[in-house]
PDB file of C-alpha atoms and ligand atoms in Angstrom:
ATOM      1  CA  UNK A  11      96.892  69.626  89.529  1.00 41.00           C
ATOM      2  CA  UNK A  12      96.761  73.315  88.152  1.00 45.00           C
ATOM      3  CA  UNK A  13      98.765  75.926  88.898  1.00 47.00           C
ATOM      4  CA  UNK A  14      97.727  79.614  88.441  1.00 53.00           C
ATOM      5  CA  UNK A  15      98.662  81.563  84.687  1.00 83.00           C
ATOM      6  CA  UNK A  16     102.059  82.442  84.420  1.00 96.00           C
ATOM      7  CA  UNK A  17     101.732  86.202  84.698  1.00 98.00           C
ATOM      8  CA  UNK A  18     103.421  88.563  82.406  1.00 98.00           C
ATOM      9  CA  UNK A  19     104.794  92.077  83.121  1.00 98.00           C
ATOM     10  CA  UNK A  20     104.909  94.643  80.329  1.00 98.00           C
ATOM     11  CA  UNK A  21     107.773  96.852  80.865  1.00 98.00           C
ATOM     12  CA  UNK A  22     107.243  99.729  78.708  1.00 98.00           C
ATOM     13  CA  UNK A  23     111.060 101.951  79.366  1.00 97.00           C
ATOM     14  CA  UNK A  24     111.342 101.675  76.014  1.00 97.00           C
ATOM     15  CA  UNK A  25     108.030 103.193  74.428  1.00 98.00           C
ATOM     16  CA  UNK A  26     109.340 106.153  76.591  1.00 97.00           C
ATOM     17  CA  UNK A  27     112.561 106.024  75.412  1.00 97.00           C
ATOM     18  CA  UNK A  28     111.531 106.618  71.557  1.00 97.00           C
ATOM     19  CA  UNK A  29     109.568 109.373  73.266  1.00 96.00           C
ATOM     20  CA  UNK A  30     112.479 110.898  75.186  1.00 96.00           C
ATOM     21  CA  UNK A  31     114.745 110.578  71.920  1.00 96.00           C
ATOM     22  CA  UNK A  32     112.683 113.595  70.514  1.00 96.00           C
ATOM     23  CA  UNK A  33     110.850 115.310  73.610  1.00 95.00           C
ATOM     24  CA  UNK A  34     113.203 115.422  76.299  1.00 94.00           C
ATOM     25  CA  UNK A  35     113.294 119.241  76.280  1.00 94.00           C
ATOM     26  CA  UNK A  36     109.777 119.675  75.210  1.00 94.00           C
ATOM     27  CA  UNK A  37     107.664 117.357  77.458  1.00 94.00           C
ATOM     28  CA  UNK A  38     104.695 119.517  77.089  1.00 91.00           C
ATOM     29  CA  UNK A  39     104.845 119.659  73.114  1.00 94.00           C
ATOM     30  CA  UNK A  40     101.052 118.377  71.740  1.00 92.00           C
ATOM     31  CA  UNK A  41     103.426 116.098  69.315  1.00 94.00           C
ATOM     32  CA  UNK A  42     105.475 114.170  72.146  1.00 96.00           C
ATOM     33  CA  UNK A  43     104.663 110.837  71.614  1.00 97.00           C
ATOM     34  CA  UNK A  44     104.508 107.822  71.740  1.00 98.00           C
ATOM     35  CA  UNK A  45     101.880 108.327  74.834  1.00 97.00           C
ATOM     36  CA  UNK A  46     103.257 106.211  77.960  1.00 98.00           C
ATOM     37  CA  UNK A  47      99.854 105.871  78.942  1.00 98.00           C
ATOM     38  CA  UNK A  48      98.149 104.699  75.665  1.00 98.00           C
ATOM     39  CA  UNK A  49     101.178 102.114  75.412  1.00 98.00           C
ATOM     40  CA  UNK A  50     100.437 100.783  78.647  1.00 98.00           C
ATOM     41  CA  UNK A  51      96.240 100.529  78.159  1.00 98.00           C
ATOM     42  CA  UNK A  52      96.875  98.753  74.955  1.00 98.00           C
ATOM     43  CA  UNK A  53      98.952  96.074  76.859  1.00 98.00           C
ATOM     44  CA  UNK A  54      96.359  95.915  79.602  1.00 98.00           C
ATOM     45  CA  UNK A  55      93.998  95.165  76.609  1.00 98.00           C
ATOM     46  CA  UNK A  56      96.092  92.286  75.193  1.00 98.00           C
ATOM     47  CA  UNK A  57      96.049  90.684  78.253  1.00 98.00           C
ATOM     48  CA  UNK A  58      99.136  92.451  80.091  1.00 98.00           C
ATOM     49  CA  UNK A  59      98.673  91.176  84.305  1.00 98.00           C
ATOM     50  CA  UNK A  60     100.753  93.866  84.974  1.00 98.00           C
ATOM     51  CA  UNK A  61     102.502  97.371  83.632  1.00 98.00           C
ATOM     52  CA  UNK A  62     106.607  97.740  84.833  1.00 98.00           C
ATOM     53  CA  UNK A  63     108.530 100.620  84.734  1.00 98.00           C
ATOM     54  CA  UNK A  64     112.064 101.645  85.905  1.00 97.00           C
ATOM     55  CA  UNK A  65     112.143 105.203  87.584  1.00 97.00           C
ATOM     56  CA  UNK A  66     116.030 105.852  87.086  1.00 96.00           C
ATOM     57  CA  UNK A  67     118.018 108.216  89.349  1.00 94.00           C
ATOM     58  CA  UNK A  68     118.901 110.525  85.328  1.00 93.00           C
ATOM     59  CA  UNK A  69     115.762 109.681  84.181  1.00 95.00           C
ATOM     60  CA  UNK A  70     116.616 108.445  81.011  1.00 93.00           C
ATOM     61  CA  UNK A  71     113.170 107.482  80.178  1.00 95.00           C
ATOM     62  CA  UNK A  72     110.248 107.480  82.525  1.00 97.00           C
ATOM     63  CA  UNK A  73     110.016 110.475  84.466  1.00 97.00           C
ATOM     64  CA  UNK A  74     108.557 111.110  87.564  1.00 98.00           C
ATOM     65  CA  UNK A  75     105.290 112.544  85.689  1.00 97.00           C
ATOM     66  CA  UNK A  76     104.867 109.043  83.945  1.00 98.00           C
ATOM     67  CA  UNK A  77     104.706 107.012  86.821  1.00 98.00           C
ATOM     68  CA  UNK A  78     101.966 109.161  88.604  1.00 98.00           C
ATOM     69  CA  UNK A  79      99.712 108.936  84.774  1.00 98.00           C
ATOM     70  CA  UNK A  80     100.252 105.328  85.207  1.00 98.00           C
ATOM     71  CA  UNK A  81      99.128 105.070  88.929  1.00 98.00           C
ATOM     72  CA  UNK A  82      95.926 107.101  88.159  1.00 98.00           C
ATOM     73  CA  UNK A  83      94.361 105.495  85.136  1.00 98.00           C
ATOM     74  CA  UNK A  84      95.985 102.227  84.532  1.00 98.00           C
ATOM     75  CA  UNK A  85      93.465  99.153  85.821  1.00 97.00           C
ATOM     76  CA  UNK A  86      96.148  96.287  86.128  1.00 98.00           C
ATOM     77  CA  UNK A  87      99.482  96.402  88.325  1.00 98.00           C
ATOM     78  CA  UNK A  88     101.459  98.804  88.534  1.00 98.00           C
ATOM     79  CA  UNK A  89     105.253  97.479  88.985  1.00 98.00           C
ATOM     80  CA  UNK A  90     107.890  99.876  89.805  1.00 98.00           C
ATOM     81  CA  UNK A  91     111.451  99.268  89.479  1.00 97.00           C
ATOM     82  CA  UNK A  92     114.229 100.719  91.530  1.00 97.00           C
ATOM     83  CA  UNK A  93     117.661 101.261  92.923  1.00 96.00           C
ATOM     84  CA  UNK A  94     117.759 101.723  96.733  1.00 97.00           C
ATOM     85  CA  UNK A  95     118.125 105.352  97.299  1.00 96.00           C
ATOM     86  CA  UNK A  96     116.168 107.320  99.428  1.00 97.00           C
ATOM     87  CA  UNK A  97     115.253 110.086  96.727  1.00 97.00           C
ATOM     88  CA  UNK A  98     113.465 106.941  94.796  1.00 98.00           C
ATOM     89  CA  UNK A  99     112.088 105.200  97.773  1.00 98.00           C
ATOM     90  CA  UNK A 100     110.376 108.779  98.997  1.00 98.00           C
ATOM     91  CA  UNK A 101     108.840 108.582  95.466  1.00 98.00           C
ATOM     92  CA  UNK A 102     107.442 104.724  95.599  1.00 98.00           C
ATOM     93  CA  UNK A 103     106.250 105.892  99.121  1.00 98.00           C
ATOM     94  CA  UNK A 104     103.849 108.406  98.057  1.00 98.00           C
ATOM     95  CA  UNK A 105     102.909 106.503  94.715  1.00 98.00           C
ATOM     96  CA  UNK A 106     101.932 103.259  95.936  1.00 98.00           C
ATOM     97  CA  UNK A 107     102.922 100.872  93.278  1.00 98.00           C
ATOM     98  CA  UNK A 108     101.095  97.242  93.514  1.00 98.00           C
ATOM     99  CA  UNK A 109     104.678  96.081  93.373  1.00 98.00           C
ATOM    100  CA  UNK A 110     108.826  97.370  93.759  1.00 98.00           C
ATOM    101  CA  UNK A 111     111.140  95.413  92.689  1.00 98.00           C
ATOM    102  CA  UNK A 112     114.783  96.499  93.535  1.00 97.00           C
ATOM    103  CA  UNK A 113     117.521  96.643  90.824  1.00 96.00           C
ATOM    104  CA  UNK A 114     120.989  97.801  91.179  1.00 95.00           C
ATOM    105  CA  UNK A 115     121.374 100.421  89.169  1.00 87.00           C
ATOM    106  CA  UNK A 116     124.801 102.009  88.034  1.00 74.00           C
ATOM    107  CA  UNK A 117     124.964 105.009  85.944  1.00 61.00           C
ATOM    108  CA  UNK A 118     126.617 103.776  83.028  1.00 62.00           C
ATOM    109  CA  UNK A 119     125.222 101.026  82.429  1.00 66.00           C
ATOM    110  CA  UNK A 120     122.867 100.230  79.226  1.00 66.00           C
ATOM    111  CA  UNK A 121     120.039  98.784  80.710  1.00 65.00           C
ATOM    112  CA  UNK A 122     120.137  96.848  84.707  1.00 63.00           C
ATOM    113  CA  UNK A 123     123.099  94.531  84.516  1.00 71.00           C
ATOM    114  CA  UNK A 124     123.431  91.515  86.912  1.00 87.00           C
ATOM    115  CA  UNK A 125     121.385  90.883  90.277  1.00 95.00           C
ATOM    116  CA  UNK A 126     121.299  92.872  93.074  1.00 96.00           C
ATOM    117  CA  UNK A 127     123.892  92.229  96.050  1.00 95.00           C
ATOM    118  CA  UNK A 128     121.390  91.335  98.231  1.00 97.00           C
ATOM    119  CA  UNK A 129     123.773  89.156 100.704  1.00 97.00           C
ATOM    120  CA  UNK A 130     125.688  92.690 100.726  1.00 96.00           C
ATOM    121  CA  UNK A 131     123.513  94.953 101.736  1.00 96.00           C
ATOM    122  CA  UNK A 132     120.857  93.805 104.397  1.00 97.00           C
ATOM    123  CA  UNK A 133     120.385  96.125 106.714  1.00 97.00           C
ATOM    124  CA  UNK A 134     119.552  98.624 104.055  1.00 96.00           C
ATOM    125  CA  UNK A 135     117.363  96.376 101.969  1.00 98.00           C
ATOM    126  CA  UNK A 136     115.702  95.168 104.802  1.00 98.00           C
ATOM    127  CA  UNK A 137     114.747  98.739 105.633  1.00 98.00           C
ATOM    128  CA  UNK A 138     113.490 100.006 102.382  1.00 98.00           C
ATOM    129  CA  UNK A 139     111.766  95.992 102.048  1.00 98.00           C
ATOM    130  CA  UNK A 140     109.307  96.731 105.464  1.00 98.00           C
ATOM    131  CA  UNK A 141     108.784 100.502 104.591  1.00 98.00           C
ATOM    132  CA  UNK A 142     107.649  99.731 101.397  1.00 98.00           C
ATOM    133  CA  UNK A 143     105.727  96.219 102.414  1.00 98.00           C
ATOM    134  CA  UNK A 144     104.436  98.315 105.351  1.00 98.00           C
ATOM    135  CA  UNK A 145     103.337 101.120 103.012  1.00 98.00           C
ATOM    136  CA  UNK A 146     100.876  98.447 100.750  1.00 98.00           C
ATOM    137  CA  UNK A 147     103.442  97.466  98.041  1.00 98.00           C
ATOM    138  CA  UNK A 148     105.131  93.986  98.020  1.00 98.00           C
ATOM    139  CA  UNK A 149     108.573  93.530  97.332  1.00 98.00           C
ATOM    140  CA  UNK A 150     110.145  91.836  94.845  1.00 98.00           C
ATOM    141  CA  UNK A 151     114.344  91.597  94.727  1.00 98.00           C
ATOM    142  CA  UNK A 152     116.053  91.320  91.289  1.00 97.00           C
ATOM    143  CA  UNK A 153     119.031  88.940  91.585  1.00 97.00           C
ATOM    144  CA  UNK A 154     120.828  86.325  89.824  1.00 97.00           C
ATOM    145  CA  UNK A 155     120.531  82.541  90.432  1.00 98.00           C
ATOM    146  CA  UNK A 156     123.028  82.237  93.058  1.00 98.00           C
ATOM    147  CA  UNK A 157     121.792  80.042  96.440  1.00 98.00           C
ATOM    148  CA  UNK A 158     123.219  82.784  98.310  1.00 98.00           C
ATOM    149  CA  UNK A 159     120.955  86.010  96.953  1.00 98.00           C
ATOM    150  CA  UNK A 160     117.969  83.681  97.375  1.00 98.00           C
ATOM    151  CA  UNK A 161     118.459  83.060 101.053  1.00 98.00           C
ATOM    152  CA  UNK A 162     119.500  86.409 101.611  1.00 98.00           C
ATOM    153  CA  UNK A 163     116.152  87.506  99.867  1.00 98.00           C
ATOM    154  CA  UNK A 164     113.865  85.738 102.257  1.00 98.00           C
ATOM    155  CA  UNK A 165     115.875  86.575 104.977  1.00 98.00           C
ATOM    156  CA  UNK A 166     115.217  90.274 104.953  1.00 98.00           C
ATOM    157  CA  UNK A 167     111.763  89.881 104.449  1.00 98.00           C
ATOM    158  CA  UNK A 168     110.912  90.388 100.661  1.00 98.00           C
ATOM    159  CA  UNK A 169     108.047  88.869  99.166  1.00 98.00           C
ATOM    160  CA  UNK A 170     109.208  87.611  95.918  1.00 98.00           C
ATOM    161  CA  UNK A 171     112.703  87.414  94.310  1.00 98.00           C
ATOM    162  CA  UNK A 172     112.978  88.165  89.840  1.00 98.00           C
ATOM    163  CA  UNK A 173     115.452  85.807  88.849  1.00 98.00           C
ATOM    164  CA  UNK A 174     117.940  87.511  86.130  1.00 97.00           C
ATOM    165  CA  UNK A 175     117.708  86.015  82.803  1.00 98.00           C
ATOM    166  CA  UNK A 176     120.223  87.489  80.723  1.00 97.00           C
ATOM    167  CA  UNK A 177     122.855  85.231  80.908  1.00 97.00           C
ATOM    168  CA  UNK A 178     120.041  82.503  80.163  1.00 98.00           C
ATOM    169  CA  UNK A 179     119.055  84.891  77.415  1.00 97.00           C
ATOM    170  CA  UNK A 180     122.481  85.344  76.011  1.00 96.00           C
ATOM    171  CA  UNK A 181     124.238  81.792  76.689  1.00 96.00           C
ATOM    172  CA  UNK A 182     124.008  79.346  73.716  1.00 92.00           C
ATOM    173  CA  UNK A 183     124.702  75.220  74.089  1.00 90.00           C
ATOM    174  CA  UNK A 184     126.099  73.835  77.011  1.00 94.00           C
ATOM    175  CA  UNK A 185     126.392  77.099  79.110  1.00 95.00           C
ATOM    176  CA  UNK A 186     122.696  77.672  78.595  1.00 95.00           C
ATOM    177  CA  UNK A 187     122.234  74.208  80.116  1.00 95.00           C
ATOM    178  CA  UNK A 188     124.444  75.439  82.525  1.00 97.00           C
ATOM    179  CA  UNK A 189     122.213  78.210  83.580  1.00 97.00           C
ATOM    180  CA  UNK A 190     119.078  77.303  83.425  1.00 98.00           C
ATOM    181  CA  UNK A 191     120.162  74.586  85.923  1.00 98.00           C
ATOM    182  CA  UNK A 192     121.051  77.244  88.059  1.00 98.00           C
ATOM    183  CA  UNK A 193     117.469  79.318  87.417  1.00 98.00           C
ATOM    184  CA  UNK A 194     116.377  75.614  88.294  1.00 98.00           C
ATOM    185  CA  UNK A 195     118.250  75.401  91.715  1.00 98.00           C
ATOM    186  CA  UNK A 196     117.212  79.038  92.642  1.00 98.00           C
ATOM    187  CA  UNK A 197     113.436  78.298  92.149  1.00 98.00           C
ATOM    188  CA  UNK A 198     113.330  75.184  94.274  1.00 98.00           C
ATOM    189  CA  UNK A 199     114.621  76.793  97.411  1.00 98.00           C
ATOM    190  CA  UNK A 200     113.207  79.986  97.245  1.00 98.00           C
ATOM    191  CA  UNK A 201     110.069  78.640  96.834  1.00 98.00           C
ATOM    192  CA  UNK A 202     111.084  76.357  99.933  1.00 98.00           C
ATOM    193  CA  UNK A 203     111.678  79.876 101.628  1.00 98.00           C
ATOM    194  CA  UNK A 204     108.055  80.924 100.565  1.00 98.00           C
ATOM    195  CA  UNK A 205     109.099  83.640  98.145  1.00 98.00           C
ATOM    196  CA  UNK A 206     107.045  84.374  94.803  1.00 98.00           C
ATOM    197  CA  UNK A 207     109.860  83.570  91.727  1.00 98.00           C
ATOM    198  CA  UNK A 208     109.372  85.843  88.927  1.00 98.00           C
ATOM    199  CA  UNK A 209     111.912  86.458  86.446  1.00 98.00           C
ATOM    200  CA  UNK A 210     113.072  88.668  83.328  1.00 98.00           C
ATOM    201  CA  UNK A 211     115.759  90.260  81.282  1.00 97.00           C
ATOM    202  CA  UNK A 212     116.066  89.132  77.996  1.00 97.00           C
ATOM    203  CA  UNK A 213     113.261  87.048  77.321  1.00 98.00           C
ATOM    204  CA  UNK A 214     112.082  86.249  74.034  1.00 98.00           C
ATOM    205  CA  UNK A 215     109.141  84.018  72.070  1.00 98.00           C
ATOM    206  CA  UNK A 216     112.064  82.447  71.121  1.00 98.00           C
ATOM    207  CA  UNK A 217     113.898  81.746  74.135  1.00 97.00           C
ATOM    208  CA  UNK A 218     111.254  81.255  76.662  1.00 97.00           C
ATOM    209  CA  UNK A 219     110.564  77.519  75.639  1.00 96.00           C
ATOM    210  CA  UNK A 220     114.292  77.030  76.839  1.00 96.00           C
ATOM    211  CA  UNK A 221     112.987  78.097  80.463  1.00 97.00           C
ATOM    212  CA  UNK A 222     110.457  75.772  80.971  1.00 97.00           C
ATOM    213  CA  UNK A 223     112.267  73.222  83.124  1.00 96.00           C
ATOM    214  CA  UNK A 224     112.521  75.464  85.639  1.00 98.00           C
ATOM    215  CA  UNK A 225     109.579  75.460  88.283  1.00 97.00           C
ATOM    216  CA  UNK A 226     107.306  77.537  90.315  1.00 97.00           C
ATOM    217  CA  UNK A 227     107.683  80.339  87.826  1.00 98.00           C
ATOM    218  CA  UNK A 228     104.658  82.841  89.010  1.00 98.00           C
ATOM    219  CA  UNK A 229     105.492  86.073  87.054  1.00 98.00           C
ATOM    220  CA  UNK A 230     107.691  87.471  83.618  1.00 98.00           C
ATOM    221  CA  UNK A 231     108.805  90.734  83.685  1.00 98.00           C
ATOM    222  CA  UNK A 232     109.263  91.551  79.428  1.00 98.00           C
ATOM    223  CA  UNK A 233     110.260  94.810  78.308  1.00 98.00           C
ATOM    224  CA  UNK A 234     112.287  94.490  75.210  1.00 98.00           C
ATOM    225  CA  UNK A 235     111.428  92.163  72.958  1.00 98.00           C
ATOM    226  CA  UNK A 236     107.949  93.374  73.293  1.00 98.00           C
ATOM    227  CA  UNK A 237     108.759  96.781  72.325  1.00 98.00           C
ATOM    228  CA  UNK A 238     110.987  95.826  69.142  1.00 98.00           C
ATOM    229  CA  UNK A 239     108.330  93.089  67.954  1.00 98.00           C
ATOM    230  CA  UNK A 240     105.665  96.386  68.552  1.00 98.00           C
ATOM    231  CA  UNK A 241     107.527  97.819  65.748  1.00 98.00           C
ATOM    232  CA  UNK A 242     106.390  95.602  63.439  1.00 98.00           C
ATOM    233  CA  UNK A 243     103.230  93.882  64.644  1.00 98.00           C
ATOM    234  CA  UNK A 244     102.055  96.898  66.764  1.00 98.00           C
ATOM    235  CA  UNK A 245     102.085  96.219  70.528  1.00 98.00           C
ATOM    236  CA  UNK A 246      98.866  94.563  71.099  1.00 98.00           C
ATOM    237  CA  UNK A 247      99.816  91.597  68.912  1.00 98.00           C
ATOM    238  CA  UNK A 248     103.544  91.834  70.224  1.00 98.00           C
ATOM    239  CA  UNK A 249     101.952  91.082  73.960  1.00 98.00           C
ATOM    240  CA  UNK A 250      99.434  88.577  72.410  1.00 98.00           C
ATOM    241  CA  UNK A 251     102.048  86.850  70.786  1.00 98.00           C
ATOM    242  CA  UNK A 252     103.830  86.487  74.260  1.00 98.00           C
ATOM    243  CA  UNK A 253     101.148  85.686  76.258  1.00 98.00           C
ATOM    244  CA  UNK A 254     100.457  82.838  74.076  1.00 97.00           C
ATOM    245  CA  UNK A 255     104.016  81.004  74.360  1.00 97.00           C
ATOM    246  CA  UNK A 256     103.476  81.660  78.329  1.00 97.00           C
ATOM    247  CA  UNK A 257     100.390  79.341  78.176  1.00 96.00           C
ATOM    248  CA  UNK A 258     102.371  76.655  76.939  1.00 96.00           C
ATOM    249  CA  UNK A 259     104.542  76.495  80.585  1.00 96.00           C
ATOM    250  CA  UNK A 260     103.779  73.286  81.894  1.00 93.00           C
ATOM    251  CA  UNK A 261     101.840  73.216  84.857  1.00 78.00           C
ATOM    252  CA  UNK A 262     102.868  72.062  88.080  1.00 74.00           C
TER     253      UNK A 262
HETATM  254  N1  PXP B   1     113.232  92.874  84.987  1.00 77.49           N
HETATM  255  C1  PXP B   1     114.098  93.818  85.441  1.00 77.49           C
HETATM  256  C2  PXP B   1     114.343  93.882  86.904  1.00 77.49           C
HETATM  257  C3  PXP B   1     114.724  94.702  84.554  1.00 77.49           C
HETATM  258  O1  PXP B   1     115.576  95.637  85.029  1.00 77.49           O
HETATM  259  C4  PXP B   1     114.432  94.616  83.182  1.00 77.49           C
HETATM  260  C5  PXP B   1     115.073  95.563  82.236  1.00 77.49           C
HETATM  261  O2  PXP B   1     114.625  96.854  82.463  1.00 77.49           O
HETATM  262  C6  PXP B   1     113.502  93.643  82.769  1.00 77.49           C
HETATM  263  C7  PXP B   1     112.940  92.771  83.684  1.00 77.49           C
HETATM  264  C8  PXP B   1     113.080  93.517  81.354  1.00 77.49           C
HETATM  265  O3  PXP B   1     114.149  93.128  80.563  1.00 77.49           O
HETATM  266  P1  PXP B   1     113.995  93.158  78.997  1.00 77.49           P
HETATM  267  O4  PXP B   1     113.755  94.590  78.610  1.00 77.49           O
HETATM  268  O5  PXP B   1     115.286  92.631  78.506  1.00 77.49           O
HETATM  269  O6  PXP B   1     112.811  92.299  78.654  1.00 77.49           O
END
């Protein structure tokens, strides 16, 4: 028995972030760089399945104008993330992403922290989950491994659920154990429910081994660690490099 690839999302925020750190006021300079759009072709090269980016209500780092370069040329996925507001939603309307998935998303915060409320807040959920499914793009909800979220998740009609991984990421000893049994617990039953279980948030070459017990994984999400290994292996090496501890998740 086979199972499909394990896929792997490039999120490149960050590549935009180094460019935002110099260019915010000049977007139009002939030096802002690094390009969004060359970042994301390389990945596609090294084997990326698909390109993720977060459209932020401030706009801390991909602007409106990168996710439209991205639509046009890029040849893979395009995965958009999002907070549930209707300025952002009008936006994923007219762009068409392959995929949403929907973060919470709080102002101060450093990057997305925790799941989405999704047992919280169905009836507005389940109205930005059919516009968008409606409108072409499947929907993916980003929550933590809690029974509850899952069920919640199928219920109002999303596709595919991205477990969170950063307390897996940052836990250590027994309370990694601790978590990954309940990553574990909250792949079984959504895929039960028929949902698509990706996850991300904080995974690493390093760390990713750690997540292997847990099943029916179709899809990473991997924004970080790619970028800072980029650095210093340049980020078609930095994606290979992933890609080749994602072949070694056991197949079903
Ligand atoms: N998935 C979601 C929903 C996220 O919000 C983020 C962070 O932007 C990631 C995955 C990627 O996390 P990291 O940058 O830690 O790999």
């Amino acid at each position: 028995m086979s199972r499909p690839n394990l896929l792997l999302g490039v999120n490149i925020d960050h590549v935009v972030t180094l460019r935002q750190a110099r260019y915010r006021q000049m977007l139009d300079s002939p030096n802002a760089e690094p390009s969004v759009l060359a970042a994301a072709l390389t990945a596609e090269t090294a084997g990326a399945h698909s390109i993720t980016v977060h459209l932020r209500a401030d706009r801390r780092h991909i602007q409106d104008a990168d996710v439209a370069l991205l639509r046009r040329e890029i040849r893979t996925k395009l995965n958009l993330e999002m907070g549930n507001t209707a300025e952002i939603l009008a936006i994923a309307l007219q762009v068409r992403p392959d995929f949403v998935c929907m973060v919470p998303e709080n102002r101060e915060e450093v990057t997305t922290e925790g799941g989405l409320d999704v047992a919280g807040q169905r009836a507005a959920l389940r109205a930005t989950v059919k516009a968008l499914q409606d409108n072409g793009t499947r929907v993916s909800m980003f929550i933590d491994p809690d029974l509850e979220q899952v069920r919640a998740s199928a219920d109002i009609g999303a596709a595919m659920i991205e477990l969170h991984t950063g307390t897996f990421a940052n836990a250590t000893g027994a309370s990694r154990a601790a978590e990954v049994a309940r990553l574990q617990a909250a792949a079984e039953l959504g895929h039960e429910l028929g949902l698509q279980i990706n996850a991300g948030h904080g995974l690493t070459t390093t760390n990713l081994p750690d997540l292997w017990s847990v099943p029916n994984l179709a899809e990473l999400n991997i924004g970080h660690h790619i970028v800072s290994r980029a650095i210093f292996i340049g980020l078609d090496a930095a994606v290979r490099e992933m890609l080749a501890v994602m072949a070694t998740y056991p197949a079903a």
